[in-house]
Coordinates of C-alpha atoms in Angstrom, one line a residue:
X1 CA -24.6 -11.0 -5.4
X2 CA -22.7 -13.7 -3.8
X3 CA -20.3 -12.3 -1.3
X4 CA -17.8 -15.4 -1.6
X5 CA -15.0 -14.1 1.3
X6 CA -17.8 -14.2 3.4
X7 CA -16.9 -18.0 4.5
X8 CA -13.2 -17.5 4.1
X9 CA -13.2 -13.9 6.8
X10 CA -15.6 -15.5 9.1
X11 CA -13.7 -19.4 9.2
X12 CA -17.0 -20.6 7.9
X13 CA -16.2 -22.7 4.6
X14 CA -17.1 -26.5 5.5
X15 CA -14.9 -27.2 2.4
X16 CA -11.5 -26.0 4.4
X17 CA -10.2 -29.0 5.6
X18 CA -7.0 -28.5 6.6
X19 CA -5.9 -30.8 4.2
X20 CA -6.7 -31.9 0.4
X21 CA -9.5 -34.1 -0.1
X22 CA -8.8 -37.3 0.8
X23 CA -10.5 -39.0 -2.3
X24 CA -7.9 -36.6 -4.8
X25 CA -4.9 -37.6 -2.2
X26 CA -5.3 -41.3 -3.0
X27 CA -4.9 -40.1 -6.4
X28 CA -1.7 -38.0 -6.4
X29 CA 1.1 -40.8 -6.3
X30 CA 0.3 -42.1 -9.9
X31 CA -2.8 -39.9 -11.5
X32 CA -1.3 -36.5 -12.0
X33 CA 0.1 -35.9 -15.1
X34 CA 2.7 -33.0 -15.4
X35 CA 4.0 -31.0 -15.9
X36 CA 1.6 -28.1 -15.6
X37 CA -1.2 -28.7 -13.3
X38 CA -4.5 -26.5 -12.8
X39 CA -6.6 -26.1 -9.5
X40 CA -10.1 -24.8 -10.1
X41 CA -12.1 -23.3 -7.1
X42 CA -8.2 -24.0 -5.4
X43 CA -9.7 -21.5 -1.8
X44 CA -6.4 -21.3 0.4
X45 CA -4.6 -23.1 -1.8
X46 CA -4.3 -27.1 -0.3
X47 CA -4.0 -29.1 -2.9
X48 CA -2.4 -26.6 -5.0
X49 CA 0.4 -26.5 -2.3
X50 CA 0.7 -30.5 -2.4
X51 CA 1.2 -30.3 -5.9
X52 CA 3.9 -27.7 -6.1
X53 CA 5.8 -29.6 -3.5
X54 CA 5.5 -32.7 -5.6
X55 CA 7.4 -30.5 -8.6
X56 CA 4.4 -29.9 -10.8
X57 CA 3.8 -26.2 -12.1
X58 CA 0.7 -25.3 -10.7
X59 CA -1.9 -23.2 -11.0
X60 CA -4.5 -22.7 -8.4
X61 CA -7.6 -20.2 -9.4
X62 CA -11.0 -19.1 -7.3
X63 CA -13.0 -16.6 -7.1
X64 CA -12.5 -15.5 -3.9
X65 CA -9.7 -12.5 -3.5
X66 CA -9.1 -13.5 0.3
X67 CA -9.2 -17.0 -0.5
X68 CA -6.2 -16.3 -2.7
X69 CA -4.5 -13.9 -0.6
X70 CA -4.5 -16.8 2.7
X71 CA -3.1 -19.2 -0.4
X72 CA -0.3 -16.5 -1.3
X73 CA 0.3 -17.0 2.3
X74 CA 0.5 -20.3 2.6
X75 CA 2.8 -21.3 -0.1
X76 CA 5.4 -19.1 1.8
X77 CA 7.7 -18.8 -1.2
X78 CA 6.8 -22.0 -3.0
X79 CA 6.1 -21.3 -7.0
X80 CA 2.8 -21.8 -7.4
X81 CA 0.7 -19.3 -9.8
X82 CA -3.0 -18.4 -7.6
X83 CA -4.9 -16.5 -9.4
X84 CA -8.3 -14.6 -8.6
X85 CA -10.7 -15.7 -11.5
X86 CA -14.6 -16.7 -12.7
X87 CA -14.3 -20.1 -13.3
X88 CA -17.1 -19.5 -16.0
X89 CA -14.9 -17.1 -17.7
X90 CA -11.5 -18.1 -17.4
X91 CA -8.4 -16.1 -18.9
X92 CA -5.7 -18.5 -18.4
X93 CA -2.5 -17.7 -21.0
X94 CA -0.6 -20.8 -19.5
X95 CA -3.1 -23.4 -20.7
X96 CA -3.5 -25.9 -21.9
X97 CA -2.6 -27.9 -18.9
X98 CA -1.7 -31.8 -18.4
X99 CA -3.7 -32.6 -15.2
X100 CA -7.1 -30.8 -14.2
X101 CA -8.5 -31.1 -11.3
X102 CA -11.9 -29.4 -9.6
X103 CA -12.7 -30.4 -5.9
X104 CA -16.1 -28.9 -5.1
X105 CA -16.5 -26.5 -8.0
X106 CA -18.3 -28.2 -10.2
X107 CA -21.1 -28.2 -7.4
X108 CA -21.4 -25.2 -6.2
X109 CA -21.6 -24.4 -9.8
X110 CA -24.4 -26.3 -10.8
X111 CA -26.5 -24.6 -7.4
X112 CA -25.6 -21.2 -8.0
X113 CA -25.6 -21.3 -12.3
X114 CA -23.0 -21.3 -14.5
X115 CA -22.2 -25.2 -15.3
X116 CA -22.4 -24.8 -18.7
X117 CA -20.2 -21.8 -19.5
X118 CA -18.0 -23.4 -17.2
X119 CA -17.9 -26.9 -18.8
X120 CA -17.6 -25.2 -22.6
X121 CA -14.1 -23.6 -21.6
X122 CA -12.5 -27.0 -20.6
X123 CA -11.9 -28.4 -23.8
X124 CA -9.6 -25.0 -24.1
X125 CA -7.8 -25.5 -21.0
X126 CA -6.6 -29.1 -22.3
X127 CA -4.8 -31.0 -24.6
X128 CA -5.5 -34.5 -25.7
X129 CA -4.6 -37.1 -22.9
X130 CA -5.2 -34.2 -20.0
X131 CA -6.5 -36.0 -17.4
X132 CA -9.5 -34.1 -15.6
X133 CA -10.7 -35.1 -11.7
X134 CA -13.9 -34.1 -10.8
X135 CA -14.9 -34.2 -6.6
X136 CA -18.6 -33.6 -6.1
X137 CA -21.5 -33.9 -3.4
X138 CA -24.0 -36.1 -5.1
X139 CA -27.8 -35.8 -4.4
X140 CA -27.3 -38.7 -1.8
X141 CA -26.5 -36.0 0.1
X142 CA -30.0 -34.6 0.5
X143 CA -31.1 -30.8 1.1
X144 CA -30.1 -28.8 -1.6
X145 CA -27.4 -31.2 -3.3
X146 CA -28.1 -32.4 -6.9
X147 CA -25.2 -33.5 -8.9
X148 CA -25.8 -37.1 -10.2
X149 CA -24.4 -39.8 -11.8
X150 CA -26.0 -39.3 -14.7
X151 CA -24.8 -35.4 -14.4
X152 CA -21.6 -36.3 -14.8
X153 CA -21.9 -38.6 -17.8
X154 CA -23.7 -36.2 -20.0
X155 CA -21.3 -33.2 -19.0
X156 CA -18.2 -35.3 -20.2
X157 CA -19.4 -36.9 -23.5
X158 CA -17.6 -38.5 -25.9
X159 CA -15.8 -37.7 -28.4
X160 CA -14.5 -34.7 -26.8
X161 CA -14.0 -36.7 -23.1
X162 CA -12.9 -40.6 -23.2
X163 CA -12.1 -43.1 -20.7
X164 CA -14.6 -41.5 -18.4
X165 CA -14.7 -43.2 -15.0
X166 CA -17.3 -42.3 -11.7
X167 CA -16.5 -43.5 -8.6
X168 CA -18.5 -43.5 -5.6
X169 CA -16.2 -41.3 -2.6
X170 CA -16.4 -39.5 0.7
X171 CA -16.3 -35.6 0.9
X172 CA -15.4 -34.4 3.6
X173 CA -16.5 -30.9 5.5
X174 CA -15.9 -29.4 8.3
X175 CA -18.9 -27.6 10.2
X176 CA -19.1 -26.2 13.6
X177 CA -16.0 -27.9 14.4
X178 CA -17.5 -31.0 13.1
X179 CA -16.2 -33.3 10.0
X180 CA -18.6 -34.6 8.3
X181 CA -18.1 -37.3 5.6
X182 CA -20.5 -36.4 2.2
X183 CA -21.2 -38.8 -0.3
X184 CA -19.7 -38.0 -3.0
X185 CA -18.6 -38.7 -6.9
X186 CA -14.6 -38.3 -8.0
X187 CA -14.8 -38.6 -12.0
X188 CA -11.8 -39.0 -13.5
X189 CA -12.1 -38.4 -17.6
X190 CA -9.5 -37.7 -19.9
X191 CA -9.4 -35.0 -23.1
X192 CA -9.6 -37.8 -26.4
X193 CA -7.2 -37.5 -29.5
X194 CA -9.8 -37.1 -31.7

């Protein structure tokens, strides 16, 4: 079994920043939709804190306890809703939501199993016109990375997804005190109103 405070008690998770991604940042000024916002795989809570302060009601989820306990921390007071979840069995009685986003779950999903139990539960968690963002190391990456562009396309099909954009972005990570830049995918799809 995954142990996944492990990287969170021992400072160890390449995908704590500091900071939100900066490939979802450059969307936050017009791509958000509101007012309710949900966070998947949110860890200490970065982008979920962004959002909150922006005036969006937020929900930021992960599986981690500790991860969720440093977010509670962080948003010192600020209403945000973290929540210690499954992504691939989410009970969430605040949804559907406007905006969706997942930075780096989707991922580490697809190594570690799940992706599809995941995906099913998405249509649930929106409305038509949601907008979903998707951040993900793409197989450019080498190693053990695997996500593709042609991943994406078939988890997000029409009629259910529409507008469907992939861009090619940056992910950044921090290792050994090192930030490394990832290439990366940011879809951006939106729930259709059919």
């Amino acid at each position: 079994m995954i142990d996944y405070d492990e990287p969170y008690r021992t400072g160890t998770a390449p995908w704590e920043i500091g900071r939100p991604q900066p490939a979802i940042t450059a969307l936050l000024e017009h791509g958000v939709r509101g007012p309710k916002v949900l966070d998947l795989g949110c860890g200490t809570g970065n982008l979920s804190i962004v959002l909150a302060n922006r005036g969006y009601h937020v929900t930021g989820v992960d599986i981690s306890p500790l991860a969720i306990e440093k977010a509670r921390a962080k948003a010192n007071g600020l209403t945000v809703r973290f929540e210690v979840q499954d992504a691939t069995a989410l009970t969430l009685p605040n949804a559907p939501f406007d905006t969706i986003f997942d930075c780096g779950l989707l991922h580490n999903l697809h190594r570690n199993g799940g992706v599809d139990d995941y995906l099913a539960q998405l249509p649930a968690l929106s409305e038509p016109g949601t907008l979903v963002y998707v951040l993900a190391i793409s197989a450019d990456a080498g190693e053990h990375w695997s996500i593709t562009r042609d991943h994406l396309q078939q988890w997000f099909p029409e009629p259910t997804w529409t507008d469907t954009a992939i861009k090619d972005v940056e992910v950044l990570a921090q290792v050994d005190g090192e930030q490394l830049k990832l290439p990366g995918y940011r879809l951006r799809t939106s729930r259709s109103f059919t």
